[in-house]
Amino acid sequence: MTRLRLLLIEDSEDDAALLVRELARAGYDVTSERVDTPEGLAAALERQRWDIAIADYTMPRFSGTAALTLLRKHDAEMPFIFVSGTIGEDVAVGAMRTGAHDYIMKGSLKRLVPAVERELREAESRFSRKRAEARLVHLAYHDTLTDLPNRVLLHDRLGYALLAAERASEPLGLLILDLDGFKAINDSLGHQAGDRVLQELAARLRALLRDGDTVARLGGDEFAFVLPRTDGDGAARAAREVLRAVDRSLVLDGRPLELRGSVGIAWCPEHGSDADVLLQKADIAMYVAKSGGLGYACYAPDRDRHAHRRLTLMTELRDGIARGQFSFDYQPIVSLQSGTVWSVEALARWDHPRQGRLPPAEFIGLAEQTGLIEPLTLVLLDKALAEWSGRDGGPSIPVAVNLSPRSLRDPGFPDQVADLLRRRQRLASALVFEITENLILSDTTRSMTCLSRLHEMGVKLAIDDYGIGYSSLSYLRRLPVDRLKIDRSFVSGLAAGDDAIVRSTIDLAHNLGLTVVAEGVESAEARDRLQELGCDAAQGNFIAKPGSATDIRRWVARQDAPDRP
Ligand code: C2E
Ligand code: MG
Ligand code: MG
């Protein structure tokens, strides 16, 4: 038997009893209540849930439409049927419009049971559709792995919480937690283990929340906390609690795991009252905490300006590459015997939208740390090949490009270079790679494989900044290099008559069959001395300062052109 909780809005006890009897006969286990005043209806709705309401259309102390209006305020979905002796066609249509599901004449109650059945069925399907919709909405705003709010919902909640905080002149704390070494867990134990760690951690973090707090998963191993009514001190306290929860030992398949995290803190109003700004500052603080191994750190615009600047740049690098903000300046390398231009060295620059033109010291290290140096190198390499191809009326001159250790450790790099050369229709001899000796020492076998492949292809290789590293020339002899660049610290000593190192380097390099370039030539004396010592080529501000492709092409056009080695 189906239970039916029936709410009757009916002034006649007899009519009500008749309806109950009719439904009971059809097999319903009816519990019913009869009301005939607004107060009675409100109280009944308040008291319990009802499956269906059946109302008389005209009652002395209450009208059916008023009853419907009152009921809809309470429950927009509950099945509602009018039963009436007097209802006319147009009144019935009006009643349906105000939200009744059906109407039945008192004279033809045989329609009652099928109408009730149908309305119950439809109410059920409305309910499950609603539930499915709610589930979809939930999925859009929650992380499937941990069921925590996701980045979208966090942003929303943070926005509202900030508005409320401002209105009430209350502080609001924001924490960003990033796990240390989580990738190692994923790599060594597998993604499933990693997932379980995140789920366990999510449960711990959720247990820390007070009323009104939000914890969200921003993605990967990154979480955020929104803490209303929390100032800097409170946020630091919360950060310590979070770190304790992360630190607590965790056993996975009988194996104890060590988890550590870094927390960045920012708060309103000190650090801003905009969700994006606050998130960015908490993120920066988190990087400071992580790189300093501090556990947690508060955003501090003055104290760590340098660190902040670096970290901001780090986050902007990827975007900068995508938007083509990187380019090369070029500096000619000129033969000391004939004065001809051997090649141009490509020196990377970042045209940063707010900070202006940045030198490589500001971003090459960051690009190496983030792994973005490989795409950056390829993008720039392609540009350099295009700019000196000789195809657009300009000169065709070999380009020397500096390489980072990462590129040489990537076994796919030589093929990528071959591909670029093919697409730009350039010979391998149009390219020189400059590498520092320490770069080769850092991972000998893999770097050697790469270097040999490039050398076989016909790309020239130069040892950059020679003399400041630790390698002996006899070690360099084993490398497939063609050229040696003497570091500018030795070249600058020449003017003062200190030429012992430069002289012996040139002699030894020549004995090994290498050509020698002096870098950082800043005066006529240095240039003349290098010439006397038999140095092959020179580069430096005295000869030509680095400049844009256009500037250096003009400079080259003013020199004599022929025979380059
Ligand atoms: P490097 O390869 O030794 O480049 C020569 C540096 O010396 C350049 O600095 C150049 O502007 C500077 N220089 C040239 N002539 C003179 C001179 O007469 N006096 C003095 N004092 N300096 C001179 P820059 O452009 O700041 O580059 C610095 C370093 O950044 C480069 O040293 C190179 O190691 C690295 N680098 C530049 N571009 C790239 C790149 O695309 N990729 C990689 N991985 N590293 C790059
Ligand atoms: Mg160089
Ligand atoms: Mg150098």
Coordinates of N, CA, C and O in Angstrom, one line a residue, residues 334-425:
V334 N 83.6 39.7 -34.7 CA 84.3 40.2 -35.8 C 85.8 39.7 -35.9 O 86.4 39.6 -34.9
S335 N 86.2 39.3 -37.1 CA 87.5 38.8 -37.3 C 88.6 39.9 -37.0 O 88.4 41.0 -37.5
L336 N 89.6 39.5 -36.2 CA 90.6 40.5 -35.8 C 91.6 40.7 -37.0 O 92.4 41.7 -37.0
Q337 N 91.7 39.7 -37.9 CA 92.6 39.8 -39.0 C 92.0 40.6 -40.1 O 92.6 41.6 -40.6
S338 N 90.8 40.3 -40.5 CA 90.2 40.9 -41.7 C 89.1 41.9 -41.4 O 88.7 42.7 -42.3
G339 N 88.6 41.9 -40.2 CA 87.5 42.8 -39.9 C 86.2 42.4 -40.4 O 85.2 43.1 -40.2
T340 N 86.1 41.2 -41.0 CA 84.8 40.7 -41.4 C 84.0 40.2 -40.2 O 84.5 39.8 -39.2
V341 N 82.6 40.2 -40.4 CA 81.7 39.7 -39.4 C 81.6 38.2 -39.5 O 81.1 37.7 -40.4
W342 N 82.1 37.5 -38.5 CA 82.0 36.1 -38.4 C 80.6 35.6 -38.2 O 80.1 34.7 -38.8
S343 N 80.0 36.2 -37.2 CA 78.7 35.8 -36.8 C 78.1 36.8 -35.9 O 78.8 37.8 -35.5
V344 N 76.9 36.7 -35.5 CA 76.3 37.6 -34.5 C 75.8 36.7 -33.3 O 75.3 35.6 -33.5
E345 N 76.1 37.2 -32.1 CA 75.6 36.4 -30.9 C 74.2 37.0 -30.6 O 73.9 38.2 -30.5
A346 N 73.3 36.0 -30.4 CA 71.9 36.4 -30.1 C 71.8 36.4 -28.5 O 72.1 35.5 -27.8
L347 N 71.3 37.6 -28.0 CA 71.2 37.8 -26.6 C 69.7 38.1 -26.3 O 69.1 39.0 -26.8
A348 N 69.1 37.2 -25.5 CA 67.7 37.2 -25.3 C 67.2 38.4 -24.5 O 67.9 38.9 -23.6
R349 N 66.1 39.0 -24.8 CA 65.5 40.1 -24.1 C 64.0 39.8 -23.9 O 63.4 39.2 -24.8
W350 N 63.5 40.3 -22.8 CA 62.0 40.2 -22.6 C 61.4 41.6 -22.6 O 61.7 42.4 -21.7
D351 N 60.6 41.8 -23.6 CA 59.8 43.1 -23.6 C 58.6 43.0 -22.7 O 57.5 42.7 -23.1
H352 N 58.9 43.2 -21.4 CA 57.8 43.0 -20.4 C 56.8 44.2 -20.4 O 57.3 45.3 -20.5
P353 N 55.5 43.9 -20.4 CA 54.5 45.0 -20.6 C 54.6 46.1 -19.6 O 54.3 47.2 -19.9
R354 N 55.1 45.7 -18.3 CA 55.1 46.8 -17.3 C 56.5 47.2 -16.9 O 56.8 48.3 -16.5
Q355 N 57.5 46.2 -17.0 CA 58.8 46.5 -16.5 C 59.8 46.9 -17.6 O 61.0 47.1 -17.3
G356 N 59.3 46.9 -18.8 CA 60.2 47.3 -19.9 C 61.1 46.2 -20.4 O 60.8 45.0 -20.1
R357 N 62.2 46.5 -21.0 CA 63.1 45.5 -21.6 C 64.0 44.9 -20.6 O 64.8 45.6 -20.0
L358 N 63.8 43.6 -20.3 CA 64.6 42.9 -19.3 C 65.7 42.1 -19.9 O 65.6 41.4 -20.9
P359 N 66.9 42.2 -19.2 CA 68.1 41.4 -19.7 C 68.0 39.9 -19.2 O 67.2 39.6 -18.3
P360 N 68.8 39.1 -19.8 CA 68.6 37.6 -19.5 C 68.9 37.3 -18.1 O 68.3 36.3 -17.6
A361 N 69.7 38.0 -17.4 CA 69.9 37.7 -15.9 C 68.6 37.7 -15.1 O 68.5 37.0 -14.1
E362 N 67.6 38.5 -15.6 CA 66.4 38.6 -14.9 C 65.5 37.4 -15.1 O 64.5 37.1 -14.3
F363 N 65.6 36.7 -16.2 CA 64.6 35.6 -16.5 C 65.2 34.3 -17.0 O 64.4 33.3 -16.9
I364 N 66.4 34.2 -17.4 CA 66.9 32.9 -17.9 C 66.9 31.9 -16.7 O 66.4 30.7 -16.8
G365 N 67.3 32.3 -15.5 CA 67.3 31.4 -14.4 C 65.9 31.0 -14.0 O 65.7 29.8 -13.7
L366 N 65.0 31.9 -14.1 CA 63.6 31.6 -13.8 C 63.0 30.6 -14.8 O 62.3 29.6 -14.4
A367 N 63.4 30.8 -16.1 CA 62.9 29.9 -17.1 C 63.4 28.5 -16.9 O 62.8 27.5 -17.2
E368 N 64.7 28.5 -16.4 CA 65.3 27.2 -16.2 C 64.6 26.5 -15.1 O 64.3 25.3 -15.1
Q369 N 64.3 27.2 -14.0 CA 63.6 26.6 -12.8 C 62.2 26.1 -13.2 O 61.8 25.1 -12.6
T370 N 61.5 26.8 -14.0 CA 60.2 26.4 -14.3 C 60.0 25.4 -15.5 O 58.9 25.0 -15.8
G371 N 61.2 25.1 -16.1 CA 61.1 24.2 -17.3 C 60.7 24.9 -18.6 O 60.5 24.3 -19.6
L372 N 60.5 26.3 -18.5 CA 60.0 27.0 -19.7 C 61.2 27.3 -20.6 O 61.0 27.9 -21.7
I373 N 62.4 27.1 -20.2 CA 63.6 27.4 -21.0 C 63.5 26.7 -22.3 O 64.0 27.2 -23.3
E374 N 63.0 25.4 -22.3 CA 63.0 24.7 -23.6 C 62.1 25.3 -24.6 O 62.6 25.5 -25.7
P375 N 60.9 25.5 -24.3 CA 60.0 26.2 -25.3 C 60.6 27.6 -25.7 O 60.6 28.0 -26.9
L376 N 61.1 28.3 -24.7 CA 61.7 29.6 -25.0 C 62.8 29.5 -26.0 O 62.9 30.3 -26.9
T377 N 63.7 28.6 -25.7 CA 64.9 28.4 -26.6 C 64.4 28.1 -28.0 O 65.0 28.7 -29.0
L378 N 63.4 27.3 -28.2 CA 63.0 26.9 -29.6 C 62.4 28.1 -30.3 O 62.7 28.4 -31.4
V379 N 61.6 28.9 -29.5 CA 60.9 30.0 -30.1 C 61.9 31.0 -30.6 O 61.9 31.6 -31.7
L380 N 62.9 31.3 -29.7 CA 63.9 32.3 -30.0 C 64.9 31.8 -31.2 O 65.3 32.6 -32.0
L381 N 65.2 30.5 -31.1 CA 66.1 29.9 -32.1 C 65.5 30.1 -33.5 O 66.1 30.6 -34.5
D382 N 64.2 29.9 -33.6 CA 63.5 30.0 -34.9 C 63.5 31.5 -35.4 O 63.8 31.8 -36.5
K383 N 63.3 32.4 -34.4 CA 63.4 33.8 -34.7 C 64.7 34.2 -35.3 O 64.8 34.9 -36.3
A384 N 65.8 33.7 -34.6 CA 67.1 34.1 -35.0 C 67.5 33.6 -36.4 O 68.1 34.3 -37.2
L385 N 67.0 32.3 -36.7 CA 67.3 31.8 -38.0 C 66.6 32.6 -39.1 O 67.2 32.8 -40.1
A386 N 65.4 33.1 -38.8 CA 64.6 33.8 -39.7 C 65.3 35.2 -39.9 O 65.4 35.7 -41.1
E387 N 65.7 35.8 -38.8 CA 66.2 37.2 -39.0 C 67.6 37.3 -39.7 O 67.9 38.4 -40.2
W388 N 68.3 36.2 -39.8 CA 69.6 36.3 -40.4 C 69.7 35.3 -41.6 O 70.8 34.8 -42.0
S389 N 68.6 35.0 -42.2 CA 68.6 34.1 -43.3 C 69.0 34.6 -44.6 O 69.4 33.9 -45.5
G390 N 69.1 36.0 -44.7 CA 69.4 36.6 -46.0 C 68.3 36.6 -47.0 O 68.5 37.0 -48.1
R391 N 67.2 36.1 -46.6 CA 66.1 35.9 -47.6 C 65.3 37.2 -47.8 O 64.6 37.4 -48.8
D392 N 65.3 38.1 -46.8 CA 64.6 39.4 -47.0 C 65.4 40.6 -47.3 O 65.2 41.7 -46.9
G393 N 66.5 40.3 -48.1 CA 67.4 41.4 -48.5 C 68.5 41.7 -47.5 O 69.5 42.3 -47.8
G394 N 68.4 41.1 -46.3 CA 69.4 41.3 -45.3 C 70.6 40.4 -45.5 O 70.5 39.5 -46.4
P395 N 71.6 40.5 -44.7 CA 72.8 39.5 -44.9 C 72.5 38.2 -44.3 O 71.6 38.0 -43.4
S396 N 73.1 37.1 -44.9 CA 73.0 35.8 -44.3 C 74.3 35.6 -43.5 O 75.4 35.4 -44.0
I397 N 74.1 35.6 -42.2 CA 75.2 35.5 -41.3 C 74.9 34.4 -40.2 O 73.8 34.3 -39.8
P398 N 75.9 33.6 -39.9 CA 75.7 32.6 -38.8 C 75.3 33.3 -37.5 O 75.8 34.3 -37.2
V399 N 74.4 32.6 -36.8 CA 73.9 33.2 -35.5 C 74.5 32.3 -34.4 O 74.4 31.0 -34.5
A400 N 75.0 32.9 -33.4 CA 75.4 32.2 -32.2 C 74.4 32.3 -31.1 O 74.0 33.4 -30.7
V401 N 73.8 31.1 -30.6 CA 72.8 31.2 -29.7 C 73.2 30.5 -28.4 O 73.9 29.4 -28.5
N402 N 73.0 31.1 -27.2 CA 73.4 30.5 -26.0 C 72.4 29.4 -25.6 O 71.2 29.5 -25.7
L403 N 73.0 28.3 -25.0 CA 72.1 27.1 -24.6 C 72.1 26.9 -23.1 O 73.2 27.2 -22.5
S404 N 71.0 26.5 -22.6 CA 70.9 26.2 -21.2 C 71.1 24.7 -21.0 O 70.9 23.9 -21.9
P405 N 71.6 24.3 -19.8 CA 71.8 22.8 -19.6 C 70.7 21.9 -19.9 O 70.8 20.9 -20.5
R406 N 69.5 22.4 -19.6 CA 68.3 21.6 -19.8 C 68.1 21.2 -21.3 O 67.7 20.0 -21.6
S407 N 68.4 22.1 -22.2 CA 68.3 21.8 -23.6 C 69.2 20.6 -24.0 O 68.8 19.7 -24.7
L408 N 70.4 20.6 -23.5 CA 71.4 19.6 -23.8 C 71.0 18.2 -23.2 O 71.5 17.2 -23.6
R409 N 70.2 18.3 -22.1 CA 69.9 17.0 -21.4 C 68.6 16.4 -22.1 O 68.3 15.3 -21.7
D410 N 68.0 17.1 -23.0 CA 66.8 16.6 -23.7 C 67.3 15.9 -25.0 O 67.8 16.5 -25.9
P411 N 67.1 14.6 -25.0 CA 67.6 13.8 -26.2 C 66.9 14.2 -27.5 O 67.4 13.9 -28.5
G412 N 65.7 14.8 -27.4 CA 65.0 15.2 -28.6 C 65.5 16.5 -29.1 O 65.1 16.9 -30.2
F413 N 66.4 17.2 -28.4 CA 66.7 18.6 -28.9 C 67.4 18.6 -30.2 O 67.0 19.4 -31.1
P414 N 68.4 17.7 -30.5 CA 69.0 17.8 -31.9 C 68.0 17.7 -33.0 O 68.1 18.4 -34.0
D415 N 67.0 16.8 -32.8 CA 66.0 16.6 -33.9 C 65.1 17.9 -34.0 O 64.8 18.3 -35.1
Q416 N 64.8 18.5 -32.9 CA 64.0 19.8 -33.0 C 64.8 20.9 -33.7 O 64.3 21.6 -34.5
V417 N 66.1 20.9 -33.5 CA 67.0 21.9 -34.2 C 67.0 21.6 -35.7 O 66.8 22.5 -36.5
A418 N 67.2 20.3 -36.0 CA 67.2 19.9 -37.4 C 65.9 20.3 -38.1 O 65.9 20.8 -39.3
D419 N 64.8 20.1 -37.4 CA 63.5 20.5 -37.9 C 63.4 22.0 -38.2 O 62.9 22.4 -39.3
L420 N 63.9 22.8 -37.3 CA 63.8 24.2 -37.4 C 64.7 24.7 -38.6 O 64.3 25.5 -39.4
L421 N 65.9 24.1 -38.7 CA 66.7 24.4 -39.9 C 66.1 24.1 -41.2 O 66.1 24.9 -42.1
R422 N 65.4 22.9 -41.2 CA 64.8 22.5 -42.5 C 63.7 23.5 -42.8 O 63.5 23.9 -43.9
R423 N 62.8 23.8 -41.8 CA 61.7 24.7 -42.1 C 62.1 26.1 -42.5 O 61.5 26.8 -43.3
R424 N 63.3 26.6 -42.0 CA 63.8 27.9 -42.3 C 64.7 27.8 -43.5 O 65.3 28.8 -43.9
Q425 N 64.9 26.6 -44.1 CA 65.8 26.4 -45.2 C 67.2 26.9 -45.0 O 67.7 27.7 -45.8

